[in-house]
Short mmCIF file of C-alpha atoms in Angstrom, two decimals:
data_model
loop_
_atom_site.label_atom_id
_atom_site.label_comp_id
_atom_site.label_asym_id
_atom_site.label_seq_id
_atom_site.Cartn_x
_atom_site.Cartn_y
_atom_site.Cartn_z
CA MET A 237 152.23 50.25 123.77
CA THR A 238 150.21 51.01 126.95
CA GLN A 239 152.30 52.84 129.61
CA LYS A 240 151.75 52.06 133.03
CA THR A 241 151.77 54.77 135.64
CA PRO A 242 152.15 54.09 139.25
CA SER A 243 148.86 54.27 141.51
CA PHE A 244 148.58 56.89 143.84
CA GLU A 245 149.24 54.06 146.67
CA GLN A 246 152.57 53.23 144.75
CA LEU A 247 153.77 56.67 144.40
CA LEU A 248 152.97 57.46 148.08
CA HIS A 249 155.20 54.54 149.00
CA ILE A 250 157.93 55.61 146.62
CA GLU A 251 157.65 59.12 148.03
CA THR A 252 157.77 58.14 151.53
CA GLN A 253 160.66 56.03 151.25
CA GLN A 254 162.63 58.97 149.17
CA TYR A 255 161.83 61.37 152.06
CA LEU A 256 162.95 58.74 154.97
CA ALA A 257 166.16 57.83 152.94
CA LYS A 258 166.96 61.76 152.80
CA SER A 259 165.86 62.75 156.07
CA SER A 260 167.97 59.64 157.65
CA ARG A 261 171.17 60.94 156.34
CA TRP A 262 169.91 64.48 157.51
CA LEU A 263 169.39 62.98 160.96
CA ALA A 264 172.68 61.18 160.92
CA VAL A 265 174.52 64.31 160.20
CA LEU A 266 172.94 65.81 162.88
CA SER A 267 173.56 63.35 165.14
CA LEU A 268 177.14 63.06 164.23
CA VAL A 269 177.76 66.91 164.82
CA LEU A 270 175.77 66.75 168.06
CA GLY A 271 177.85 63.68 169.32
CA LEU A 272 181.18 65.34 168.33
CA VAL A 273 180.27 68.54 170.11
CA ILE A 274 179.23 66.81 173.31
CA LEU A 275 182.56 64.86 173.09
CA ILE A 276 184.70 67.91 172.75
CA PHE A 277 182.80 69.85 175.24
CA LYS A 278 183.15 67.10 177.99
CA GLN A 279 186.77 66.66 177.53
CA ILE A 280 187.61 70.35 177.82
CA ASN A 281 185.19 71.11 181.05
CA ASN A 282 186.45 67.74 182.71
CA PRO A 283 189.82 66.27 180.98
CA VAL A 284 190.78 63.94 184.03
CA MET A 285 187.89 62.23 185.44
CA SER A 286 185.32 61.92 182.62
CA ALA A 287 187.03 62.61 179.17
CA TRP A 288 187.69 58.73 178.65
CA LEU A 289 184.10 57.73 179.99
CA THR A 290 182.77 60.57 177.66
CA TYR A 291 184.66 59.01 174.72
CA ILE A 292 183.67 55.66 175.32
CA SER A 293 180.14 56.41 175.56
CA THR A 294 179.92 58.85 172.58
CA LEU A 295 181.34 56.53 170.19
CA PRO A 296 178.55 54.18 169.31
CA VAL A 297 176.52 57.56 168.41
CA ILE A 298 179.22 58.55 166.37
CA PHE A 299 179.83 55.12 164.72
CA VAL A 300 176.15 54.84 163.82
CA SER A 301 175.52 58.24 162.55
CA LEU A 302 178.92 57.64 160.45
CA TYR A 303 177.44 54.59 159.01
CA ALA A 304 174.12 55.90 158.14
CA CYS A 305 175.77 58.96 156.42
CA PHE A 306 177.43 56.50 153.77
CA LYS A 307 174.52 53.93 153.68
CA LYS A 308 172.41 53.59 150.74
CA PHE A 309 168.65 53.17 151.99
CA PRO A 310 167.00 51.06 149.59
CA ILE A 311 163.84 52.51 147.88
CA ASP A 312 161.59 49.88 146.57
CA LYS A 313 159.13 50.40 143.94
CA LEU A 314 156.94 47.38 144.26
CA GLY A 315 154.94 48.51 147.42
CA LYS A 316 156.49 46.18 149.89
CA THR A 317 156.18 46.92 153.48
CA LYS A 318 159.29 45.12 154.49
CA SER A 319 161.54 47.61 152.56
CA TYR A 320 160.81 49.75 155.68
CA SER A 321 162.97 47.61 157.87
CA SER A 322 166.39 49.37 157.26
CA TYR A 323 164.73 52.80 158.44
CA TYR A 324 163.32 50.96 161.47
CA ARG A 325 166.40 49.30 162.57
CA PHE A 326 168.56 52.54 161.82
CA THR A 327 166.00 54.69 163.88
CA PHE A 328 165.93 52.10 166.83
CA LEU A 329 169.69 51.62 166.96
CA LEU A 330 170.42 55.60 167.05
CA LEU A 331 167.68 56.10 169.45
CA VAL A 332 169.12 53.43 171.90
CA CYS A 333 172.53 54.78 171.42
CA TRP A 334 171.37 58.14 172.44
CA LEU A 335 169.60 57.17 175.54
CA VAL A 336 172.67 55.30 176.42
CA LEU A 337 174.89 58.30 176.29
CA CYS A 338 172.43 60.60 177.98
CA TYR A 339 172.16 58.07 180.89
CA LEU A 340 175.78 57.85 180.90
CA LEU A 341 176.40 61.71 180.84
CA LEU A 342 174.19 62.01 183.89
CA LEU A 343 176.28 59.65 185.72
CA ILE A 344 179.46 61.16 184.76
CA ALA A 345 178.32 64.69 185.42
CA PRO A 346 175.30 64.93 187.87
CA ASP A 347 175.31 68.65 187.18
CA SER A 348 174.32 68.25 183.50
CA GLN A 349 170.72 67.47 183.60
CA GLU A 350 169.54 70.80 181.96
CA LYS A 351 172.28 70.07 179.16
CA VAL A 352 170.93 66.39 178.58
CA GLU A 353 167.35 67.72 178.78
CA THR A 354 168.48 70.32 175.99
CA VAL A 355 169.96 67.47 173.93
CA LEU A 356 166.90 65.29 174.23
CA HIS A 357 164.53 67.95 173.20
CA LEU A 358 166.91 68.60 169.91
CA LEU A 359 166.45 64.85 169.22
CA ILE A 360 162.74 65.00 169.39
CA PHE A 361 162.49 67.76 166.85
CA ALA A 362 165.17 66.28 164.62
CA PHE A 363 163.19 62.54 164.88
CA THR A 364 159.93 64.46 164.38
CA VAL A 365 160.88 66.18 161.31
CA ALA A 366 162.58 62.83 159.93
CA LEU A 367 159.81 60.49 160.52
CA PHE A 368 156.70 62.10 160.10
CA PRO A 369 155.59 60.33 157.35
CA LYS A 370 155.70 57.05 159.38
CA ARG A 371 153.29 57.73 162.02
CA ASN A 372 153.80 54.38 164.17
CA LEU A 373 157.62 54.83 164.19
CA LEU A 374 157.33 58.62 164.87
CA LEU A 375 155.14 58.21 167.75
CA PHE A 376 157.44 55.37 169.30
CA VAL A 377 160.29 57.53 169.16
CA VAL A 378 158.86 60.61 170.61
CA VAL A 379 157.01 58.79 173.55
CA ILE A 380 160.46 57.14 174.50
CA LEU A 381 162.15 60.26 174.39
CA SER A 382 159.39 62.27 176.13
CA VAL A 383 158.85 59.82 179.16
CA TYR A 384 162.73 59.88 179.44
CA ILE A 385 162.71 63.75 179.52
CA ALA A 386 159.86 63.25 182.52
CA ILE A 387 161.80 60.73 184.35
CA VAL A 388 165.09 63.07 184.33
CA ARG A 389 163.05 66.27 185.51
CA VAL A 390 161.36 64.16 188.35
CA ASN A 391 164.46 62.64 189.58
CA SER A 392 166.88 65.68 189.14
CA PHE A 393 164.70 68.67 189.96
CA SER A 394 162.29 66.84 192.57
CA ASP A 395 159.41 68.01 190.22
CA GLU A 396 155.95 66.32 191.35
CA VAL A 397 155.02 63.63 188.95
CA PHE A 398 151.60 65.54 187.86
CA PHE A 399 153.22 68.59 186.05
CA PRO A 400 155.91 66.52 184.07
CA THR A 401 153.14 64.18 182.97
CA LEU A 402 151.04 66.93 182.22
CA ARG A 403 153.80 68.56 180.15
CA LEU A 404 154.46 65.13 178.61
CA PHE A 405 150.77 64.68 177.31
CA CYS A 406 150.60 68.25 176.17
CA PHE A 407 153.55 67.79 174.13
CA LEU A 408 152.43 64.75 172.61
CA GLY A 409 149.30 66.37 171.58
CA VAL A 410 151.14 68.82 169.99
CA VAL A 411 153.51 66.47 167.99
CA ILE A 412 150.39 64.23 167.00
CA SER A 413 148.49 67.52 165.71
CA GLY A 414 151.43 68.45 163.85
CA GLN A 415 152.40 65.15 162.14
CA GLN A 416 148.73 64.80 161.04
CA VAL A 417 148.64 68.18 159.27
CA MET A 418 152.22 67.49 157.53
CA GLU A 419 151.07 64.00 156.68
CA LYS A 420 147.83 65.70 154.88
CA TRP A 421 150.19 68.18 153.04
CA PHE A 422 152.46 65.39 152.10
CA ARG A 423 149.66 63.05 150.81
CA LYS A 424 148.12 65.90 148.79
CA ALA A 425 151.19 66.68 147.11
CA VAL A 426 151.89 63.24 146.14
CA PHE A 427 148.34 62.84 144.81
CA ARG A 428 148.92 66.08 142.70
CA ASP A 429 152.17 64.33 141.26
CA ALA A 430 150.07 61.25 140.68
CA GLU A 431 147.31 63.15 138.82
CA ASN A 432 150.16 64.88 136.85
CA ARG A 433 151.74 61.52 135.85
CA ARG A 434 148.24 60.29 134.88
CA LEU A 435 147.58 63.18 132.77
CA VAL A 436 150.85 63.25 131.21
CA CYS A 437 150.73 59.49 130.21
CA GLU A 438 147.23 60.04 128.72
CA LEU A 439 148.50 62.68 126.58
CA ASN A 440 151.14 60.59 125.51
CA GLN A 441 148.91 57.63 124.89
CA LEU A 442 146.76 59.97 122.60
CA ALA A 443 149.72 61.39 120.62
CA LEU A 444 150.67 57.55 119.82
CA THR A 445 147.32 56.34 119.22
CA ASP A 446 144.68 56.00 116.52
CA GLY A 447 141.45 57.69 117.82
CA LEU A 448 139.13 55.43 116.27
CA THR A 449 140.72 51.92 116.23
CA LYS A 450 142.88 52.23 119.44
CA LEU A 451 145.84 50.77 117.40
CA SER A 452 149.33 52.59 117.33
CA ASN A 453 149.20 55.40 114.91
CA ARG A 454 151.77 55.96 112.06
CA ARG A 455 154.14 58.22 114.25
CA HIS A 456 154.29 55.60 116.72
CA PHE A 457 154.75 52.71 114.34
CA ASP A 458 157.64 54.64 112.69
CA GLN A 459 159.61 55.09 116.37
CA ILE A 460 159.17 51.29 117.38
CA LEU A 461 160.09 50.30 113.67
CA LYS A 462 163.32 52.27 114.05
CA GLN A 463 164.38 50.48 117.33
CA GLU A 464 163.37 47.20 115.98
CA ILE A 465 165.68 47.88 113.38
CA GLN A 466 168.43 48.78 115.60
CA HIS A 467 168.09 45.68 117.42
CA ALA A 468 168.20 43.47 114.65
CA GLU A 469 171.30 45.26 113.35
CA ARG A 470 172.96 44.22 116.73
CA THR A 471 171.61 40.77 116.83
CA SER A 472 171.14 39.53 113.12
CA LEU A 473 167.29 38.47 113.95
CA PRO A 474 164.87 38.78 111.32
CA VAL A 475 162.13 41.68 111.18
CA SER A 476 159.27 41.53 109.09
CA ILE A 477 156.35 43.67 108.22
CA ILE A 478 152.81 43.31 106.72
CA ILE A 479 150.94 46.09 104.82
CA LEU A 480 147.20 45.54 104.55
CA ASP A 481 144.50 47.53 102.62
CA ILE A 482 140.89 46.90 102.84
CA ASP A 483 139.79 46.11 99.64
CA TYR A 484 137.26 48.66 97.70
CA PHE A 485 136.82 50.62 101.34
CA LYS A 486 135.48 53.98 99.44
CA LYS A 487 132.92 51.92 97.79
CA LEU A 488 131.73 50.41 101.18
CA ASN A 489 131.35 54.00 102.67
CA ASP A 490 129.49 55.33 99.74
CA SER A 491 127.09 52.55 99.81
CA ILE A 492 126.46 51.94 103.47
CA GLY A 493 127.67 55.08 105.09
CA HIS A 494 130.79 56.20 106.86
CA GLN A 495 129.54 54.97 110.42
CA TYR A 496 129.40 51.33 108.91
CA GLY A 497 132.78 52.10 107.51
CA ASP A 498 134.10 52.98 110.87
CA GLU A 499 132.45 50.09 112.56
CA CYS A 500 134.23 47.87 110.07
CA LEU A 501 137.70 49.29 110.71
CA VAL A 502 137.28 48.68 114.32
CA VAL A 503 136.37 45.16 113.95
CA PHE A 504 139.37 44.77 111.66
CA ALA A 505 141.72 46.09 114.27
CA THR A 506 140.55 44.07 116.85
CA MET A 507 140.90 41.17 114.73
CA LEU A 508 144.61 42.28 113.72
CA LYS A 509 145.59 42.56 117.38
CA GLU A 510 144.29 39.03 118.17
CA GLN A 511 146.41 37.55 115.37
CA ALA A 512 149.69 39.61 116.14
CA LYS A 513 149.59 39.38 120.28
CA ARG A 514 153.08 38.79 121.05
CA PRO A 515 154.66 41.44 123.49
CA ARG A 516 156.78 43.17 120.75
CA ASP A 517 154.33 42.74 117.81
CA VAL A 518 152.77 46.13 117.02
CA CYS A 519 149.60 46.83 114.81
CA ALA A 520 148.95 50.45 113.70
CA ARG A 521 146.85 52.34 111.39
CA TYR A 522 149.05 53.59 108.78
CA GLY A 523 146.22 55.44 106.63
CA GLY A 524 142.65 55.67 106.22
CA GLU A 525 141.77 51.82 105.60
CA GLU A 526 145.45 50.91 105.46
CA PHE A 527 147.12 48.85 108.34
CA ILE A 528 150.56 47.79 109.12
CA ILE A 529 151.96 45.07 111.31
CA LEU A 530 155.47 44.93 112.71
CA LEU A 531 156.62 41.52 113.54
CA PRO A 532 159.94 41.60 115.55
CA GLU A 533 162.31 38.16 115.27
CA THR A 534 159.92 37.03 112.41
CA ASP A 535 161.03 35.68 109.22
CA LEU A 536 159.07 35.90 105.99
CA ALA A 537 157.55 32.50 106.43
CA GLY A 538 156.46 33.43 109.73
CA ALA A 539 154.97 36.79 108.47
CA ILE A 540 153.40 34.71 105.65
CA GLY A 541 151.85 32.46 108.34
CA ILE A 542 150.15 35.73 110.22
CA ALA A 543 148.97 37.15 106.81
CA GLU A 544 147.09 33.77 106.10
CA LYS A 545 145.81 33.89 109.66
CA VAL A 546 144.31 37.34 109.10
CA LYS A 547 142.84 36.32 105.60
CA SER A 548 141.30 33.53 107.19
CA GLU A 549 140.07 35.24 110.14
CA LEU A 550 138.56 37.87 107.96
CA ASN A 551 136.46 35.40 106.04
CA ARG A 552 135.07 34.05 109.20
CA LEU A 553 133.91 37.53 110.37
CA ALA A 554 132.04 37.75 107.30
CA ILE A 555 131.71 41.51 107.42
CA VAL A 556 129.10 42.28 104.29
CA HIS A 557 130.42 44.62 101.41
CA PRO A 558 127.41 44.97 99.09
CA ASP A 559 129.65 46.77 96.40
CA SER A 560 132.98 44.86 96.51
CA ILE A 561 133.69 43.73 93.03
CA ILE A 562 135.48 40.33 94.04
CA ASN A 563 133.59 39.26 96.95
CA GLU A 564 130.08 39.78 99.00
CA PHE A 565 132.15 40.24 101.96
CA VAL A 566 134.95 42.41 103.25
CA THR A 567 138.40 41.34 102.11
CA VAL A 568 141.92 42.53 102.31
CA SER A 569 145.18 42.64 100.17
CA GLN A 570 148.50 42.26 102.03
CA GLY A 571 152.22 42.94 101.13
CA ILE A 572 155.16 41.31 102.97
CA ALA A 573 158.56 42.43 103.33
CA GLN A 574 161.64 41.18 105.50
CA TRP A 575 164.26 43.42 106.47
CA GLU A 576 167.72 43.09 105.18
CA LYS A 577 170.95 44.65 106.41
CA GLY A 578 171.66 47.93 104.76
CA ILE A 579 168.17 49.17 104.88
CA ASN A 580 166.32 51.45 106.86
CA GLY A 581 162.68 51.63 108.05
CA ASP A 582 161.40 53.83 105.31
CA GLN A 583 162.89 51.30 102.66
CA LEU A 584 161.55 48.40 104.43
CA VAL A 585 158.11 49.98 104.33
CA LYS A 586 158.28 50.82 100.69
CA LEU A 587 159.32 47.14 100.08
CA ALA A 588 156.21 46.11 101.65
CA ASP A 589 153.94 48.75 100.19
CA ASP A 590 155.44 47.70 96.36
CA LYS A 591 154.30 44.09 97.00
CA LEU A 592 150.84 45.50 98.27
CA TYR A 593 150.81 47.43 94.94
CA GLU A 594 151.30 44.18 93.09
CA VAL A 595 148.42 42.67 94.35
CA LYS A 596 146.14 45.34 93.96
CA ALA A 597 147.23 45.78 90.33
CA LYS A 598 146.61 42.25 89.53
CA SER A 599 144.17 40.96 91.94
CA ARG A 600 142.60 41.63 95.14
CA ASN A 601 142.06 39.62 98.68
CA ASN A 602 145.71 38.03 98.02
CA ILE A 603 149.21 38.17 99.63
CA ALA A 604 152.41 39.35 97.99
CA PHE A 605 156.01 38.72 99.33
#
């Protein structure tokens, strides 16, 4: 019955992957548009000498971008770091394609240094926005592109090494500071989302759990019973339920007190969970001192076996009941019913409740089926 909510680390991992998946497609679209612009622009300006060279050098960028636009990037919810490998490969491949293209553009048109530098600045901005959740990958790309820009300026404009280097380090400082601020905001947003999910899960648990015994409450039991009957209708597998009523519980409260009665209910509920402990078994508090057990894929004989174990274990616990008419210890009456085709959950519960009434009318501390 317990619903597992993802931890902050798991949710951060999932949100990071979702962001990278979307940003990678956005980066691919931007790269595709930029590559097409360069291709068309170069062909118009120099159709004879450089058109075919530009065409060949631009094709890798276009193909990689097109592939990423339609690629389904994986989002792994198990927290495996290797699930980032597809993003690393795409980023590295796209970076290499752009570095090769810029280098060839400089060879084809030596007077296009400023245009190449503008393209590289656009790429730095695009990669920074797309990769900020993964600092190592972001810094790797930005450092490579920034060093490349510095080399272009030194070679093309005969600048001294000092000022391009100073500019490079200042730019890297701005990028790192911005990444840290954006990552902090990102982690805070994910943390708030994780807290909201946890609170919603807790509220759902409170709505479906008995506050005293921590078993399922009647509402949750009715929901699960309906689902199991639908499953049985499809598979023709048996479903059984057991209704249990603690004998003379009101006398117990009157003689020893409600606190002792509550302690008795908690002990009894713990014992029930130990007897019906398969993953799909459900133990619920159905009323004040009335409990119910749902046993999917269990026939009448199997349910009787569980009821006998409950009776035997309760005798072993030997919970004192000074005002019981039939025993000095707490006992329980049980009614069992097996689902049959054509009846719903309410009818199945009534069948078991009728059997319980038979036990309570004729004797106590017994089982009817």
